[in-house]
Amino acid sequence: SATLRLEGEFPAARPLRLRSASGDVELAGWAPELEARSTSGNLVLHAGHSVSRLLARTSSGMVTFSGGAHSTRCDASSGDVRLEGLLGPLAVATSSGNVTAAFDSLAAGDEVHVTTTSGRVRLTLPPGTQPAGEVSATRGEIRSVYPGQSDPKARTLRLTGSGPKLVITTTSGRIELQ
């Protein structure tokens, strides 16, 4: 139930696994792949440079990551998710948390999937990105700087770019694409 703090570089760890039942997990360092899990603690991960794969899961804690990840999967039941420096595909699922993700790079063939029941979603894509896919907010609003075909009755936006593919869904939150 205590906080787990780890500093340093762990090049042989594939993946570096950090787990806690009810305490926070904090990392300031690097490993080629990271897995962080906590039942009711926050995950605060600051990579010294980009990791190839990140997996972060918590039931009732917040997830914060910075430093770059080429592939990211994140699950949180009732906590916010804040991700910076993303460099590739993303999959996030939350029940009642806000999701903020900022990409430094995103290839046309990459996919971004974000699902939340009652949270706000804000994605910042790299300059020049032309996303495709569908954005849906059942009882929320959608704001996008990217072109698409809007269906106000269904509260969906079908993005008309050439890629990457975005699939963003929230039941009662706002979605912002910038």
Short mmCIF file of C-alpha atoms in Angstrom, two decimals:
data_model
loop_
_atom_site.label_atom_id
_atom_site.label_comp_id
_atom_site.label_asym_id
_atom_site.label_seq_id
_atom_site.Cartn_x
_atom_site.Cartn_y
_atom_site.Cartn_z
CA SER A 1 0.00 0.00 0.00
CA ALA A 2 3.00 2.31 -0.16
CA THR A 3 4.19 4.43 -3.05
CA LEU A 4 6.59 2.68 -5.42
CA ARG A 5 9.26 5.09 -6.75
CA LEU A 6 11.80 4.02 -9.31
CA GLU A 7 14.57 6.04 -10.98
CA GLY A 8 17.09 5.00 -13.58
CA GLU A 9 17.47 3.23 -16.88
CA PHE A 10 16.67 -0.45 -17.32
CA PRO A 11 17.66 -1.44 -20.89
CA ALA A 12 17.34 -5.21 -20.25
CA ALA A 13 13.76 -4.96 -18.97
CA ARG A 14 11.37 -6.07 -21.75
CA PRO A 15 9.01 -5.05 -20.22
CA LEU A 16 9.76 -3.27 -16.98
CA ARG A 17 6.77 -4.28 -14.81
CA LEU A 18 5.67 -1.95 -12.00
CA ARG A 19 2.73 -3.06 -9.83
CA SER A 20 0.99 -1.86 -6.70
CA ALA A 21 -2.27 -2.80 -4.99
CA SER A 22 -3.21 0.49 -3.36
CA GLY A 23 -0.21 2.76 -3.68
CA ASP A 24 1.01 5.12 -6.35
CA VAL A 25 3.59 4.05 -8.93
CA GLU A 26 6.14 6.66 -9.98
CA LEU A 27 8.88 6.25 -12.58
CA ALA A 28 11.53 8.74 -13.65
CA GLY A 29 13.71 6.85 -16.08
CA TRP A 30 13.57 4.52 -19.04
CA ALA A 31 13.07 0.97 -20.21
CA PRO A 32 12.39 -0.23 -23.78
CA GLU A 33 8.89 -1.36 -22.72
CA LEU A 34 6.83 -0.34 -19.68
CA GLU A 35 3.91 -2.02 -17.89
CA ALA A 36 2.46 -0.20 -14.88
CA ARG A 37 -0.56 -1.42 -12.92
CA SER A 38 -2.28 -0.34 -9.72
CA THR A 39 -5.65 -1.17 -8.24
CA SER A 40 -6.28 2.16 -6.54
CA GLY A 41 -3.15 4.23 -7.01
CA ASN A 42 -1.98 6.82 -9.48
CA LEU A 43 0.53 5.96 -12.21
CA VAL A 44 3.02 8.77 -12.86
CA LEU A 45 5.51 7.77 -15.55
CA HIS A 46 8.18 10.10 -16.97
CA ALA A 47 10.34 8.34 -19.57
CA GLY A 48 13.78 9.83 -20.20
CA HIS A 49 13.29 9.06 -23.89
CA SER A 50 10.78 7.17 -26.00
CA VAL A 51 9.68 3.63 -25.17
CA SER A 52 8.53 1.15 -27.78
CA ARG A 53 5.44 0.02 -25.82
CA LEU A 54 3.49 1.35 -22.84
CA LEU A 55 0.73 -0.48 -20.96
CA ALA A 56 -0.87 1.36 -18.01
CA ARG A 57 -3.86 0.09 -16.01
CA THR A 58 -5.52 1.34 -12.85
CA SER A 59 -9.00 1.00 -11.37
CA SER A 60 -9.39 4.21 -9.41
CA GLY A 61 -6.24 6.18 -10.04
CA MET A 62 -4.97 8.72 -12.53
CA VAL A 63 -2.50 7.88 -15.32
CA THR A 64 0.12 10.45 -16.33
CA PHE A 65 2.79 9.67 -18.93
CA SER A 66 5.40 11.78 -20.73
CA GLY A 67 8.52 11.05 -22.71
CA GLY A 68 7.30 9.34 -25.88
CA ALA A 69 5.74 5.97 -26.64
CA HIS A 70 5.53 4.27 -30.05
CA SER A 71 2.51 2.17 -28.98
CA THR A 72 0.25 2.88 -25.99
CA ARG A 73 -2.58 1.00 -24.24
CA CYS A 74 -4.22 2.53 -21.18
CA ASP A 75 -7.22 1.45 -19.08
CA ALA A 76 -8.63 3.36 -16.10
CA SER A 77 -12.03 2.92 -14.47
CA SER A 78 -12.43 6.19 -12.60
CA GLY A 79 -9.31 8.22 -13.17
CA ASP A 80 -8.09 10.77 -15.66
CA VAL A 81 -5.57 9.82 -18.35
CA ARG A 82 -2.94 12.37 -19.45
CA LEU A 83 -0.48 11.27 -22.13
CA GLU A 84 2.21 13.41 -23.80
CA GLY A 85 4.77 12.75 -26.48
CA LEU A 86 2.93 9.91 -28.18
CA LEU A 87 4.55 8.56 -31.34
CA GLY A 88 2.11 5.99 -32.68
CA PRO A 89 -1.04 3.92 -32.11
CA LEU A 90 -3.14 4.52 -28.99
CA ALA A 91 -5.93 2.60 -27.24
CA VAL A 92 -7.57 4.13 -24.14
CA ALA A 93 -10.66 2.97 -22.24
CA THR A 94 -12.11 4.73 -19.19
CA SER A 95 -15.44 4.77 -17.40
CA SER A 96 -15.49 8.16 -15.69
CA GLY A 97 -12.22 9.85 -16.46
CA ASN A 98 -11.08 12.58 -18.81
CA VAL A 99 -8.59 11.66 -21.53
CA THR A 100 -5.95 14.10 -22.77
CA ALA A 101 -3.45 12.84 -25.33
CA ALA A 102 -0.85 14.81 -27.27
CA PHE A 103 0.96 13.28 -30.22
CA ASP A 104 4.41 14.28 -31.46
CA SER A 105 4.13 11.88 -34.40
CA LEU A 106 1.33 9.79 -35.92
CA ALA A 107 1.64 7.88 -39.20
CA ALA A 108 -1.17 7.67 -41.74
CA GLY A 109 -1.62 3.92 -41.05
CA ASP A 110 -1.82 4.28 -37.24
CA GLU A 111 -5.07 3.90 -35.30
CA VAL A 112 -6.27 5.81 -32.25
CA HIS A 113 -9.13 4.31 -30.21
CA VAL A 114 -10.51 6.20 -27.20
CA THR A 115 -13.65 5.13 -25.34
CA THR A 116 -15.06 6.76 -22.22
CA THR A 117 -18.48 6.73 -20.63
CA SER A 118 -18.55 10.08 -18.86
CA GLY A 119 -15.33 11.89 -19.58
CA ARG A 120 -14.00 14.64 -21.82
CA VAL A 121 -11.59 13.63 -24.60
CA ARG A 122 -9.00 16.06 -25.95
CA LEU A 123 -6.57 14.94 -28.65
CA THR A 124 -3.77 17.11 -30.00
CA LEU A 125 -2.49 15.74 -33.30
CA PRO A 126 0.79 16.66 -35.02
CA PRO A 127 0.76 19.46 -37.61
CA GLY A 128 -0.21 18.25 -41.08
CA THR A 129 -2.25 15.30 -39.82
CA GLN A 130 -5.33 14.47 -41.91
CA PRO A 131 -7.33 12.08 -39.72
CA ALA A 132 -9.98 9.67 -40.95
CA GLY A 133 -12.45 7.69 -38.83
CA GLU A 134 -15.48 8.48 -36.69
CA VAL A 135 -16.04 10.55 -33.58
CA SER A 136 -19.20 10.03 -31.51
CA ALA A 137 -20.58 11.83 -28.43
CA THR A 138 -24.01 10.43 -27.56
CA ARG A 139 -24.92 13.18 -25.06
CA GLY A 140 -21.98 15.51 -25.55
CA GLU A 141 -20.49 17.82 -28.12
CA ILE A 142 -17.78 17.46 -30.72
CA ARG A 143 -15.30 20.19 -31.63
CA SER A 144 -12.79 19.54 -34.39
CA VAL A 145 -10.39 21.59 -36.47
CA TYR A 146 -10.34 18.72 -38.98
CA PRO A 147 -12.77 18.39 -41.91
CA GLY A 148 -15.56 15.85 -41.83
CA GLN A 149 -19.23 15.13 -42.33
CA SER A 150 -21.30 15.95 -39.27
CA ASP A 151 -24.57 14.29 -38.25
CA PRO A 152 -26.02 16.53 -35.50
CA LYS A 153 -28.91 14.16 -34.80
CA ALA A 154 -26.62 11.17 -34.17
CA ARG A 155 -23.91 13.45 -32.70
CA THR A 156 -21.21 11.98 -34.87
CA LEU A 157 -18.46 13.33 -37.06
CA ARG A 158 -17.04 11.22 -39.89
CA LEU A 159 -13.54 12.54 -40.55
CA THR A 160 -12.63 12.75 -44.23
CA GLY A 161 -8.83 12.74 -44.16
CA SER A 162 -6.50 10.06 -45.52
CA GLY A 163 -5.29 8.80 -42.13
CA PRO A 164 -4.53 8.03 -39.33
CA LYS A 165 -7.81 6.42 -38.30
CA LEU A 166 -9.51 7.83 -35.19
CA VAL A 167 -12.33 6.04 -33.38
CA ILE A 168 -13.38 8.25 -30.47
CA THR A 169 -16.51 7.55 -28.41
CA THR A 170 -17.98 9.11 -25.29
CA THR A 171 -21.46 8.82 -23.87
CA SER A 172 -21.68 12.08 -21.92
CA GLY A 173 -18.55 14.09 -22.49
CA ARG A 174 -17.08 16.60 -24.92
CA ILE A 175 -14.63 15.57 -27.63
CA GLU A 176 -12.03 18.06 -28.88
CA LEU A 177 -9.69 17.40 -31.78
CA GLN A 178 -6.95 19.97 -32.27
#
